[in-house]
mmCIF file of C-alpha atoms and ligand atoms in Angstrom:
data_model
loop_
_atom_site.group_PDB
_atom_site.id
_atom_site.type_symbol
_atom_site.label_atom_id
_atom_site.label_comp_id
_atom_site.label_asym_id
_atom_site.label_seq_id
_atom_site.Cartn_x
_atom_site.Cartn_y
_atom_site.Cartn_z
ATOM 1 C CA MET W 1 -83.635 26.536 25.004
ATOM 2 C CA ALA W 2 -82.617 28.301 28.140
ATOM 3 C CA ALA W 3 -79.017 29.400 27.953
ATOM 4 C CA GLY W 4 -77.040 30.267 31.010
ATOM 5 C CA GLU W 5 -79.231 29.405 33.960
ATOM 6 C CA VAL W 6 -77.894 28.623 37.417
ATOM 7 C CA LEU W 7 -80.296 26.340 39.290
ATOM 8 C CA ASP W 8 -80.780 26.279 43.018
ATOM 9 C CA THR W 9 -81.506 22.970 44.723
ATOM 10 C CA ALA W 10 -85.268 23.548 44.687
ATOM 11 C CA ALA W 11 -85.116 23.658 40.902
ATOM 12 C CA LEU W 12 -83.027 20.494 40.823
ATOM 13 C CA ILE W 13 -85.786 18.755 42.731
ATOM 14 C CA ALA W 14 -88.825 20.307 41.081
ATOM 15 C CA TRP W 15 -87.983 20.703 37.437
ATOM 16 C CA PRO W 16 -88.253 18.043 34.754
ATOM 17 C CA LEU W 17 -84.854 16.770 33.639
ATOM 18 C CA GLU W 18 -85.428 18.099 30.148
ATOM 19 C CA ARG W 19 -86.010 21.617 31.504
ATOM 20 C CA MET W 20 -82.648 21.699 33.264
ATOM 21 C CA ARG W 21 -80.499 20.251 30.509
ATOM 22 C CA GLY W 22 -77.202 22.115 30.224
ATOM 23 C CA SER W 23 -77.873 24.320 33.235
ATOM 24 C CA LEU W 24 -75.204 25.376 35.699
ATOM 25 C CA VAL W 25 -74.957 23.980 39.219
ATOM 26 C CA VAL W 26 -72.282 23.981 41.908
ATOM 27 C CA PRO W 27 -70.676 20.743 43.145
ATOM 28 C CA SER W 28 -71.675 21.356 46.762
ATOM 29 C CA GLN W 29 -75.317 20.940 45.733
ATOM 30 C CA ARG W 30 -74.682 17.241 45.271
ATOM 31 C CA ALA W 31 -74.199 16.694 48.971
ATOM 32 C CA GLU W 32 -77.222 18.841 49.731
ATOM 33 C CA LEU W 33 -79.321 16.893 47.282
ATOM 34 C CA SER W 34 -78.192 13.471 48.436
ATOM 35 C CA ARG W 35 -79.343 14.473 51.899
ATOM 36 C CA ILE W 36 -82.738 15.831 50.791
ATOM 37 C CA SER W 37 -83.580 13.637 47.837
ATOM 38 C CA PRO W 38 -81.157 10.769 47.100
ATOM 39 C CA ASP W 39 -83.277 9.355 44.276
ATOM 40 C CA ARG W 40 -83.258 12.704 42.577
ATOM 41 C CA GLU W 41 -79.499 12.965 42.856
ATOM 42 C CA ILE W 42 -79.079 9.713 40.938
ATOM 43 C CA MET W 43 -81.449 10.902 38.186
ATOM 44 C CA LEU W 44 -79.496 14.098 37.668
ATOM 45 C CA ASP W 45 -76.724 12.357 35.785
ATOM 46 C CA ALA W 46 -79.170 12.139 32.898
ATOM 47 C CA ALA W 47 -79.756 15.901 32.869
ATOM 48 C CA ALA W 48 -76.377 16.863 31.397
ATOM 49 C CA LEU W 49 -75.811 19.564 33.967
ATOM 50 C CA GLU W 50 -72.661 21.643 33.998
ATOM 51 C CA TRP W 51 -71.044 21.394 37.415
ATOM 52 C CA ALA W 52 -68.892 24.455 37.991
ATOM 53 C CA SER W 53 -67.350 26.294 40.924
ATOM 54 C CA PRO W 54 -67.245 30.100 40.874
ATOM 55 C CA GLY W 55 -63.856 31.779 41.115
ATOM 56 C CA SER W 56 -62.720 33.763 44.104
ATOM 57 C CA ALA W 57 -63.448 37.133 42.463
ATOM 58 C CA ALA W 58 -67.093 36.212 41.924
ATOM 59 C CA ILE W 59 -67.355 34.837 45.461
ATOM 60 C CA ALA W 60 -65.963 38.123 46.747
ATOM 61 C CA ARG W 61 -68.493 40.122 44.739
ATOM 62 C CA ALA W 62 -71.384 37.934 45.948
ATOM 63 C CA SER W 63 -70.154 38.259 49.520
ATOM 64 C CA GLY W 64 -69.935 42.015 49.119
ATOM 65 C CA LEU W 65 -73.545 42.210 47.970
ATOM 66 C CA ALA W 66 -74.746 39.996 50.800
ATOM 67 C CA THR W 67 -72.857 42.041 53.345
ATOM 68 C CA THR W 68 -74.369 45.247 51.968
ATOM 69 C CA THR W 69 -77.923 43.976 52.320
ATOM 70 C CA GLY W 70 -77.379 42.187 55.609
ATOM 71 C CA ASP W 71 -78.393 38.901 53.995
ATOM 72 C CA MET W 72 -75.022 37.283 54.639
ATOM 73 C CA ALA W 73 -75.985 35.687 57.936
ATOM 74 C CA GLY W 74 -78.958 33.942 56.354
ATOM 75 C CA LEU W 75 -77.158 32.543 53.346
ATOM 76 C CA SER W 76 -75.757 29.033 53.139
ATOM 77 C CA PRO W 77 -72.374 28.472 51.504
ATOM 78 C CA VAL W 78 -74.246 26.811 48.635
ATOM 79 C CA ASP W 79 -76.454 29.905 48.197
ATOM 80 C CA LEU W 80 -73.410 32.128 48.056
ATOM 81 C CA GLU W 81 -71.743 29.926 45.439
ATOM 82 C CA LEU W 82 -74.905 29.912 43.315
ATOM 83 C CA LEU W 83 -75.081 33.694 43.381
ATOM 84 C CA ALA W 84 -71.374 33.952 42.578
ATOM 85 C CA LEU W 85 -71.683 31.512 39.685
ATOM 86 C CA ALA W 86 -74.602 33.490 38.226
ATOM 87 C CA ILE W 87 -72.496 36.650 38.476
ATOM 88 C CA GLU W 88 -69.446 35.014 36.919
ATOM 89 C CA ARG W 89 -71.319 33.475 33.976
ATOM 90 C CA ALA W 90 -73.744 36.397 33.520
ATOM 91 C CA ALA W 91 -76.422 33.746 33.932
ATOM 92 C CA THR W 92 -79.985 33.818 35.254
ATOM 93 C CA LEU W 93 -80.407 32.420 38.749
ATOM 94 C CA ALA W 94 -83.431 30.181 39.260
ATOM 95 C CA THR W 95 -84.339 30.333 42.934
ATOM 96 C CA ASP W 96 -87.274 30.664 45.314
ATOM 97 C CA ASP W 97 -85.046 31.912 48.113
ATOM 98 C CA TYR W 98 -86.143 35.462 48.817
ATOM 99 C CA ARG W 99 -82.674 36.419 50.010
ATOM 100 C CA LEU W 100 -81.109 35.301 46.766
ATOM 101 C CA GLN W 101 -83.822 37.042 44.759
ATOM 102 C CA ASN W 102 -83.196 40.232 46.684
ATOM 103 C CA LEU W 103 -79.445 39.984 46.127
ATOM 104 C CA CYS W 104 -80.004 39.401 42.426
ATOM 105 C CA GLU W 105 -82.154 42.533 42.264
ATOM 106 C CA LEU W 106 -79.485 44.601 43.939
ATOM 107 C CA GLY W 107 -76.641 43.093 41.943
ATOM 108 C CA GLY W 108 -78.355 43.388 38.565
ATOM 109 C CA VAL W 109 -78.388 39.603 38.193
ATOM 110 C CA PRO W 110 -81.438 38.266 36.329
ATOM 111 C CA TRP W 111 -83.433 35.689 38.263
ATOM 112 C CA LEU W 112 -86.564 33.632 37.898
ATOM 113 C CA SER W 113 -88.570 31.741 40.453
ATOM 114 C CA VAL W 114 -88.741 27.970 40.541
ATOM 115 C CA THR W 115 -92.225 27.265 41.819
ATOM 116 C CA MET W 116 -93.420 30.389 43.553
ATOM 117 C CA GLU W 117 -94.380 33.745 42.205
ATOM 118 C CA GLY W 118 -91.328 35.565 43.423
ATOM 119 C CA ILE W 119 -90.725 38.219 45.976
ATOM 120 C CA SER W 120 -92.617 41.022 44.296
ATOM 121 C CA SER W 121 -95.947 39.427 45.065
ATOM 122 C CA LEU W 122 -94.985 38.042 48.448
ATOM 123 C CA TRP W 123 -92.905 40.622 50.150
ATOM 124 C CA SER W 124 -92.324 44.275 50.205
ATOM 125 C CA TRP W 125 -89.099 45.721 51.393
ATOM 126 C CA GLU W 126 -88.120 48.532 53.638
ATOM 127 C CA LEU W 127 -84.864 50.215 54.467
ATOM 128 C CA ARG W 128 -84.258 49.897 58.158
ATOM 129 C CA CYS W 129 -81.520 51.436 60.265
ATOM 130 C CA THR W 130 -79.429 48.823 62.039
ATOM 131 C CA GLY W 131 -78.813 51.276 64.873
ATOM 132 C CA CYS W 132 -81.975 53.101 65.895
ATOM 133 C CA GLY W 133 -84.462 51.053 63.873
ATOM 134 C CA ALA W 134 -85.787 53.999 61.872
ATOM 135 C CA VAL W 135 -87.629 52.927 58.718
ATOM 136 C CA LEU W 136 -87.059 54.739 55.447
ATOM 137 C CA PRO W 137 -88.937 54.388 52.169
ATOM 138 C CA SER W 138 -87.516 51.396 50.306
ATOM 139 C CA PRO W 139 -85.747 51.938 46.998
ATOM 140 C CA ASP W 140 -88.291 51.296 44.257
ATOM 141 C CA THR W 141 -85.877 50.288 41.543
ATOM 142 C CA PRO W 142 -83.154 48.212 43.160
ATOM 143 C CA SER W 143 -81.776 47.062 39.849
ATOM 144 C CA SER W 144 -78.174 48.079 40.097
ATOM 145 C CA ARG W 145 -75.507 47.952 42.737
ATOM 146 C CA ARG W 146 -75.959 50.752 45.129
ATOM 147 C CA GLU W 147 -74.822 51.887 48.496
ATOM 148 C CA LEU W 148 -77.759 51.727 50.824
ATOM 149 C CA GLY W 149 -76.321 54.602 52.807
ATOM 150 C CA ASN W 150 -76.482 55.552 56.431
ATOM 151 C CA CYS W 151 -79.243 56.647 58.789
ATOM 152 C CA SER W 152 -79.790 60.391 58.792
ATOM 153 C CA ASP W 153 -80.612 60.260 62.519
ATOM 154 C CA CYS W 154 -77.842 58.167 64.013
ATOM 155 C CA GLY W 155 -75.440 57.438 61.157
ATOM 156 C CA SER W 156 -75.673 53.654 61.418
ATOM 157 C CA THR W 157 -75.766 51.391 58.372
ATOM 158 C CA LEU W 158 -79.092 50.886 56.610
ATOM 159 C CA LYS W 159 -80.198 47.479 55.471
ATOM 160 C CA LEU W 160 -83.094 46.100 53.467
ATOM 161 C CA SER W 161 -85.642 44.160 55.477
ATOM 162 C CA ARG W 162 -88.616 42.290 54.236
ATOM 163 C CA LYS W 163 -92.024 43.298 55.389
ATOM 164 C CA ARG W 164 -95.279 41.425 54.988
ATOM 165 C CA ASP W 165 -98.146 43.491 53.683
HETATM 166 ZN ZN1 LIG D 1 -80.563 55.291 62.887
#
């Protein structure tokens, strides 16, 4: 029995109801789901999900992580709440969103993929300067919160970018 999993909307659509029993979801996913898959939304009442909103401290921590990596602009409010809820409950985040997976890696939040194999097999990452565009070797163990630092050439902020092999 999986304890403490936060499910993104892809999981809500793809997983069998029995697999998601007792999992955590945020209320704003309901609107998202009713737009994408209304039939599925109706079925979810049988899954005994726990609908919960993260507190402001967890939202602030999730926002801080996303700002550090430069992922903030690509995240939806729902994504940010899911990440914050996983942080707050020390839960595992089930998501195929590579941004969320990356943020989990950096924030030390456990994650699992919903249907895909996850970022490690799909993407590699590089540290890129937001100023001059210089590329630095990517951190190989991004498992804890870290400052990504500044460019040694121009002093601008570094951010993680994905790179296709
Ligand atoms: Zn630079």
